[in-house]
mmCIF file of C-alpha atoms in Angstrom:
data_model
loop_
_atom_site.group_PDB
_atom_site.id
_atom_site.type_symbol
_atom_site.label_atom_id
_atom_site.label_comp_id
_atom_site.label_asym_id
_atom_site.label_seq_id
_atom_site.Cartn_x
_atom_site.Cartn_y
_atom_site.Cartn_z
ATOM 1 C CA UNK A 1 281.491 63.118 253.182
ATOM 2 C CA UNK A 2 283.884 62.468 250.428
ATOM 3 C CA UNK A 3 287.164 63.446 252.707
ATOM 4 C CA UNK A 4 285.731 60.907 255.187
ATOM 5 C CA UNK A 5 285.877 57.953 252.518
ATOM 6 C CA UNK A 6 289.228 59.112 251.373
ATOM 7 C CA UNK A 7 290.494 59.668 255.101
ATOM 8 C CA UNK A 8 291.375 55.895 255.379
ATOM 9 C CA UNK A 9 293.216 55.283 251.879
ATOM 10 C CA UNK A 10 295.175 58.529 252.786
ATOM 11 C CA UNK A 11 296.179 56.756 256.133
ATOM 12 C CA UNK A 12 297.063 53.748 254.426
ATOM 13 C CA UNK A 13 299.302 55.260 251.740
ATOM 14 C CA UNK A 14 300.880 57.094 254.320
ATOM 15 C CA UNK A 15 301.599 54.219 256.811
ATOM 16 C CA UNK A 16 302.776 52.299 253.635
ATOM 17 C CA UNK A 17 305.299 54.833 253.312
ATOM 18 C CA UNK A 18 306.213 54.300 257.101
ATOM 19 C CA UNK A 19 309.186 51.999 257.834
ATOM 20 C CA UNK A 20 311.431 50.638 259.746
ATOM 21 C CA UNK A 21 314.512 48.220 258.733
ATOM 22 C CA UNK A 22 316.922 46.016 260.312
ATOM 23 C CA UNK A 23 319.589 43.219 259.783
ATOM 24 C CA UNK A 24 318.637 40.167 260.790
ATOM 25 C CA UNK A 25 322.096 38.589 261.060
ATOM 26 C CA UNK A 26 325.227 40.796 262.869
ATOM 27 C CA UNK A 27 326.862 42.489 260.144
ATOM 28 C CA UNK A 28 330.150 41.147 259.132
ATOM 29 C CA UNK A 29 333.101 42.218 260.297
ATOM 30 C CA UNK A 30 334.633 45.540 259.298
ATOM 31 C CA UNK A 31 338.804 44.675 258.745
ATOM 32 C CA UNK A 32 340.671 47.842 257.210
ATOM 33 C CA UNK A 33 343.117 47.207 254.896
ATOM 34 C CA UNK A 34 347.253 48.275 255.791
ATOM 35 C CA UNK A 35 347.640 51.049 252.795
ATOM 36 C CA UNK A 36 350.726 51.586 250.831
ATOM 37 C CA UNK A 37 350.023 53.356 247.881
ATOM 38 C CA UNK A 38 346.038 54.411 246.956
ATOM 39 C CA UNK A 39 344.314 53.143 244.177
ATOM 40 C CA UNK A 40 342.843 55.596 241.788
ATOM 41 C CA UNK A 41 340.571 56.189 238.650
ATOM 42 C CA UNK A 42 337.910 53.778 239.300
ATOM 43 C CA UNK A 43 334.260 53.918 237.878
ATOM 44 C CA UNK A 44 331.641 52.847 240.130
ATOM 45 C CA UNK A 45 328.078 51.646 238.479
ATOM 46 C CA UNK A 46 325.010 51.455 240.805
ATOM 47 C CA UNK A 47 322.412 49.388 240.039
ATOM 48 C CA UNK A 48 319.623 49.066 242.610
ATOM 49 C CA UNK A 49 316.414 46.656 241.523
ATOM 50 C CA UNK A 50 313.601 45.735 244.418
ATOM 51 C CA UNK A 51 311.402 42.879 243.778
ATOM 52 C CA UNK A 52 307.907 41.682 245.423
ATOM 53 C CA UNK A 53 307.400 38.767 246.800
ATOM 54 C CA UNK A 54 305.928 37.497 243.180
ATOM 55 C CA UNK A 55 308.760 38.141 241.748
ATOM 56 C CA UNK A 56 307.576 41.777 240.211
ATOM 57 C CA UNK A 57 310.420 44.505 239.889
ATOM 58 C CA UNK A 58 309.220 47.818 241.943
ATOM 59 C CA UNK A 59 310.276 51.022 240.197
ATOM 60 C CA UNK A 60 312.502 53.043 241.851
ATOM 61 C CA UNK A 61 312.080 56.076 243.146
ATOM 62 C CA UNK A 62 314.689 59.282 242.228
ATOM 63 C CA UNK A 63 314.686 60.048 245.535
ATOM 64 C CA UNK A 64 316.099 56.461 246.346
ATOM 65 C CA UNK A 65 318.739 56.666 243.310
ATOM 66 C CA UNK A 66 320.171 59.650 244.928
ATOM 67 C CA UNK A 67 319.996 58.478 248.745
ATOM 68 C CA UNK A 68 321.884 55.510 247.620
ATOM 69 C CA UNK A 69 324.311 57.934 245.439
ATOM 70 C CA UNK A 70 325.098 60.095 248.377
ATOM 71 C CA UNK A 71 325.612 57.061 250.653
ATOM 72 C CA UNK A 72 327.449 54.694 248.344
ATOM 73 C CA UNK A 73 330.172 57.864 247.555
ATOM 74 C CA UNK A 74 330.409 58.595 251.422
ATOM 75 C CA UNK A 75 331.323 55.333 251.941
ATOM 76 C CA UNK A 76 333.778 54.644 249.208
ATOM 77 C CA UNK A 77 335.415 58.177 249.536
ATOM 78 C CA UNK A 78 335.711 57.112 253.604
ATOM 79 C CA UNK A 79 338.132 54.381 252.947
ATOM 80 C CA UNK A 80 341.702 55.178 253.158
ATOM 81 C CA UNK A 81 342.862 53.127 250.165
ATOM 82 C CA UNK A 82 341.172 55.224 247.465
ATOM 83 C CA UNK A 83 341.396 58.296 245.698
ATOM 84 C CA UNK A 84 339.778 59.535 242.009
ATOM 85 C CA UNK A 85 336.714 57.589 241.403
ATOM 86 C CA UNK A 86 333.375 58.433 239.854
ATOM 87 C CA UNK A 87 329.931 56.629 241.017
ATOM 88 C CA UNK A 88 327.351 56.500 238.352
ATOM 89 C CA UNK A 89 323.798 55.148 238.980
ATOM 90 C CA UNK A 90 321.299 53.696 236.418
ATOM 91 C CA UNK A 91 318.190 55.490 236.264
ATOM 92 C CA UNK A 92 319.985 58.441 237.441
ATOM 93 C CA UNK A 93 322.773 58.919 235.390
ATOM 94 C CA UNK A 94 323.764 58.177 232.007
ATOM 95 C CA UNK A 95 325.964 55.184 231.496
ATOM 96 C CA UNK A 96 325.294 53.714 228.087
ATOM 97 C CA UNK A 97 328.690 55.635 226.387
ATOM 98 C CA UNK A 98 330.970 54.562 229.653
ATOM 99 C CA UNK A 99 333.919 52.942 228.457
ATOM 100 C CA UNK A 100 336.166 52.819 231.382
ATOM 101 C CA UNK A 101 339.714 50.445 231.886
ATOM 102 C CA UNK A 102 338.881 50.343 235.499
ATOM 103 C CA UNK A 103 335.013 49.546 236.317
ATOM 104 C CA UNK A 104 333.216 48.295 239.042
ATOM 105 C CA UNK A 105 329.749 47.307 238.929
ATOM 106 C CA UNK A 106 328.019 47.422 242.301
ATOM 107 C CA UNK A 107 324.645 44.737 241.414
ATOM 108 C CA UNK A 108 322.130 45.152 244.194
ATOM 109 C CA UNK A 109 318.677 42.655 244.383
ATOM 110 C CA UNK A 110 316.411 42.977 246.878
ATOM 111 C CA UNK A 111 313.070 40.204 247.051
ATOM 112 C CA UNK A 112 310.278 40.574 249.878
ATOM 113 C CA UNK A 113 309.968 36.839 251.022
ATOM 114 C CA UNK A 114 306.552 35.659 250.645
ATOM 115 C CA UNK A 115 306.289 34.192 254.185
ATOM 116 C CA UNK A 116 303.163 33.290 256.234
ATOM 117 C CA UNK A 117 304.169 36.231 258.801
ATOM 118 C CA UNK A 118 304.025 38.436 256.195
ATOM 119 C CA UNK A 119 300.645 37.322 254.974
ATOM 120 C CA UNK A 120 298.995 37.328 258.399
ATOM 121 C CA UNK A 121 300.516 40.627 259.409
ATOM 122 C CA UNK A 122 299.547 42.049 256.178
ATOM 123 C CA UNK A 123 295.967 41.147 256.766
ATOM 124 C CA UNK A 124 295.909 42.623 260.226
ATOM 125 C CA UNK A 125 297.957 45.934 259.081
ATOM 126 C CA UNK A 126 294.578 46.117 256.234
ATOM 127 C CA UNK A 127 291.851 45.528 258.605
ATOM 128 C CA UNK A 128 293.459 47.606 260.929
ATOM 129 C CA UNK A 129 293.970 50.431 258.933
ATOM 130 C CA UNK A 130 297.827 50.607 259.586
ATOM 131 C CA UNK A 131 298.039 50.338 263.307
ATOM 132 C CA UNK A 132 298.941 46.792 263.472
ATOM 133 C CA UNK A 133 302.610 46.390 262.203
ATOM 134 C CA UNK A 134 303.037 44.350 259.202
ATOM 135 C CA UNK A 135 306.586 42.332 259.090
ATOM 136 C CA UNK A 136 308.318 41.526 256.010
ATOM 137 C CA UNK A 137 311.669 39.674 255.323
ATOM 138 C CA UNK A 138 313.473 41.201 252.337
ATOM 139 C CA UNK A 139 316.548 38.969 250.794
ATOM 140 C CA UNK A 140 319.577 41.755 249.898
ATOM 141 C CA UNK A 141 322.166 40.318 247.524
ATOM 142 C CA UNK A 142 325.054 42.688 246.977
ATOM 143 C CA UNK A 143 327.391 41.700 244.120
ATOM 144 C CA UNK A 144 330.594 43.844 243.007
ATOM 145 C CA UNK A 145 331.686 42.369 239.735
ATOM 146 C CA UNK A 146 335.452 43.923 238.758
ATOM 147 C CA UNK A 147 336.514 44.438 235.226
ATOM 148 C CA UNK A 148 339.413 45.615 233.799
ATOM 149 C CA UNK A 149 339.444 47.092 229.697
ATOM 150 C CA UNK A 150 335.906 45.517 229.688
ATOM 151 C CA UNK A 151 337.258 41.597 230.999
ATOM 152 C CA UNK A 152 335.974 40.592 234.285
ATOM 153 C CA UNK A 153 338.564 40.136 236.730
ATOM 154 C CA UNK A 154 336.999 39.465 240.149
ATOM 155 C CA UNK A 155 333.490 38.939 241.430
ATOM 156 C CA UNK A 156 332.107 39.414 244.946
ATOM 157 C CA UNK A 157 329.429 38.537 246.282
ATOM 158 C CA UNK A 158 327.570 39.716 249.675
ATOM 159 C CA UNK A 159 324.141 38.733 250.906
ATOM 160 C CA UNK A 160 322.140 39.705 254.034
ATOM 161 C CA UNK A 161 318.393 38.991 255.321
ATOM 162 C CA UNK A 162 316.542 42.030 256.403
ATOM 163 C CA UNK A 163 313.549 42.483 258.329
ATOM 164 C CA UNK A 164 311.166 45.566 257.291
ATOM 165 C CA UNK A 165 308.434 46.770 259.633
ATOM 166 C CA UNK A 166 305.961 48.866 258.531
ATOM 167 C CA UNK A 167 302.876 50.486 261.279
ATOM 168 C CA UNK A 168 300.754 53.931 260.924
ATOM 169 C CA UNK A 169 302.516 55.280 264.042
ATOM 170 C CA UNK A 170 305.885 55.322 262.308
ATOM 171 C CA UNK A 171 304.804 57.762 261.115
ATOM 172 C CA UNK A 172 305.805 60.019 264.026
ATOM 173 C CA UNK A 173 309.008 58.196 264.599
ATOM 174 C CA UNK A 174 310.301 58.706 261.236
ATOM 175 C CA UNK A 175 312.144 62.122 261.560
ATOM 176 C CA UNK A 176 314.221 61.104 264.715
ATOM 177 C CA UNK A 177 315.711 57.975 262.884
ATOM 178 C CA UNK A 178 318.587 57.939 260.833
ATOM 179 C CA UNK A 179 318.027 56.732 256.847
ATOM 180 C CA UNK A 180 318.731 52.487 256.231
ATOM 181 C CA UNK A 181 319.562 50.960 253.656
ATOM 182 C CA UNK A 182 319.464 47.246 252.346
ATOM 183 C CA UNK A 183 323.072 46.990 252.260
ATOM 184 C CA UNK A 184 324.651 47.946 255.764
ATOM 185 C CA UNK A 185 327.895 49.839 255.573
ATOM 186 C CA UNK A 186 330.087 47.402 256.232
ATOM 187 C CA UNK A 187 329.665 45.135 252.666
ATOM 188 C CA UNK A 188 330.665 48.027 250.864
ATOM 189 C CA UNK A 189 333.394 49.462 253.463
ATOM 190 C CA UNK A 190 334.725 45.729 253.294
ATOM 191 C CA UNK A 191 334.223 45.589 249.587
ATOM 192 C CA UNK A 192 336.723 48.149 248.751
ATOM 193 C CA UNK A 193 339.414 47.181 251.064
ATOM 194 C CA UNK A 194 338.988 43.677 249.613
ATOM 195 C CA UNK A 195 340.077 44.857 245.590
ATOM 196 C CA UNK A 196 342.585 46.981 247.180
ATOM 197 C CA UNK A 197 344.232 43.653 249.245
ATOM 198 C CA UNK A 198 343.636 41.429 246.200
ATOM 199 C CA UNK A 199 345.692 44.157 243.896
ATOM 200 C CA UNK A 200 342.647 44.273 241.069
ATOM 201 C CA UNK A 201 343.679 48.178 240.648
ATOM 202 C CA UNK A 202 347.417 48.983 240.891
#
């Protein structure tokens, strides 16, 4: 008897857990830079903070530290124009003693929109225990702020409006779909090609 009153607080947590993203704008333009010589010795600082549509800051997850450490170094490590950096990420590594000439601090904020779709759907994802799809709209802001022996040089600043789905019967969908992320691979891809064409790093 006690499984059976558990049974539908298990289902929620793990339709909760469920998820699908997308962009709701067309991601910008990917435009390679024309490389001459590679920049080098760069340190890269990750900061990732989520907040609710109240304005409360989620914790993060390790798990999500290091999915967005494995794809933030893919990415930088793809473009052509760089060679010898480090990526650090708060909450996963240690960055209080990091002195560096040449640091970049990657700034990402992510808010759930409190909109009436979001209410409604909310309701009907509760009542239903999951198998009505509840739709949020999550604002990503991506800022790279440049500094050079501690002086900030350069700031950039990317935003994009993403639309989260969440539904019980993602549940089975999940391990054929490829991991997203609030910032689509083109802000950072263009990111780095954009220091390199301004000349912030000789």
């Amino acid at each position: 008897m006690t499984f059976l009153k558990i049974l539908p607080l298990l289902a929620l947590v793990i339709s909760l857990s469920q998820c699908i993203t997308y962009l709701k704008n067309d991601p910008p333009t990917f435009n390679p830079a024309k490389i001459d010589k590679k920049i080098s010795n760069i340190d890269f600082v990750l900061d990732y903070g989520h907040f609710n549509a109240i304005g409360e800051k989620f914790p993060v997850s390790e798990e999500t530290h290091k999915a967005n450490k494995q794809v933030f170094t893919e990415i930088i490590s793809g473009c052509k124009c760089i060679e010898k950096f480090n990526l650090y990420v708060v909450g996963l590594d240690d960055v209080s003693k990091l002195k560096s000439k040449n640091l970049v601090n990657i700034e990402i904020t992510t808010k759930v929109k409190p909109t009436s779709s979001l209410i409604l759907t909310s309701t009907l994802f509760v009542i239903t225990l999951g198998l009505f799809p509840t739709f949020g709209e999550i604002t990503g802001k991506t800022e790279f702020v440049a500094y050079n022996q501690g002086k900030e040089i350069k700031r950039y600043t990317y935003e994009n409006d993403v639309i989260e789905v969440r539904q019980l019967l993602l549940l089975f969908v999940m391990p054929f779909k490829p991991k997203s992320y609030i910032t689509n691979q083109n802000v950072p891809d263009n990111f780095v090609n954009d220091i390199y064409r301004d000349k912030l790093y000789q």
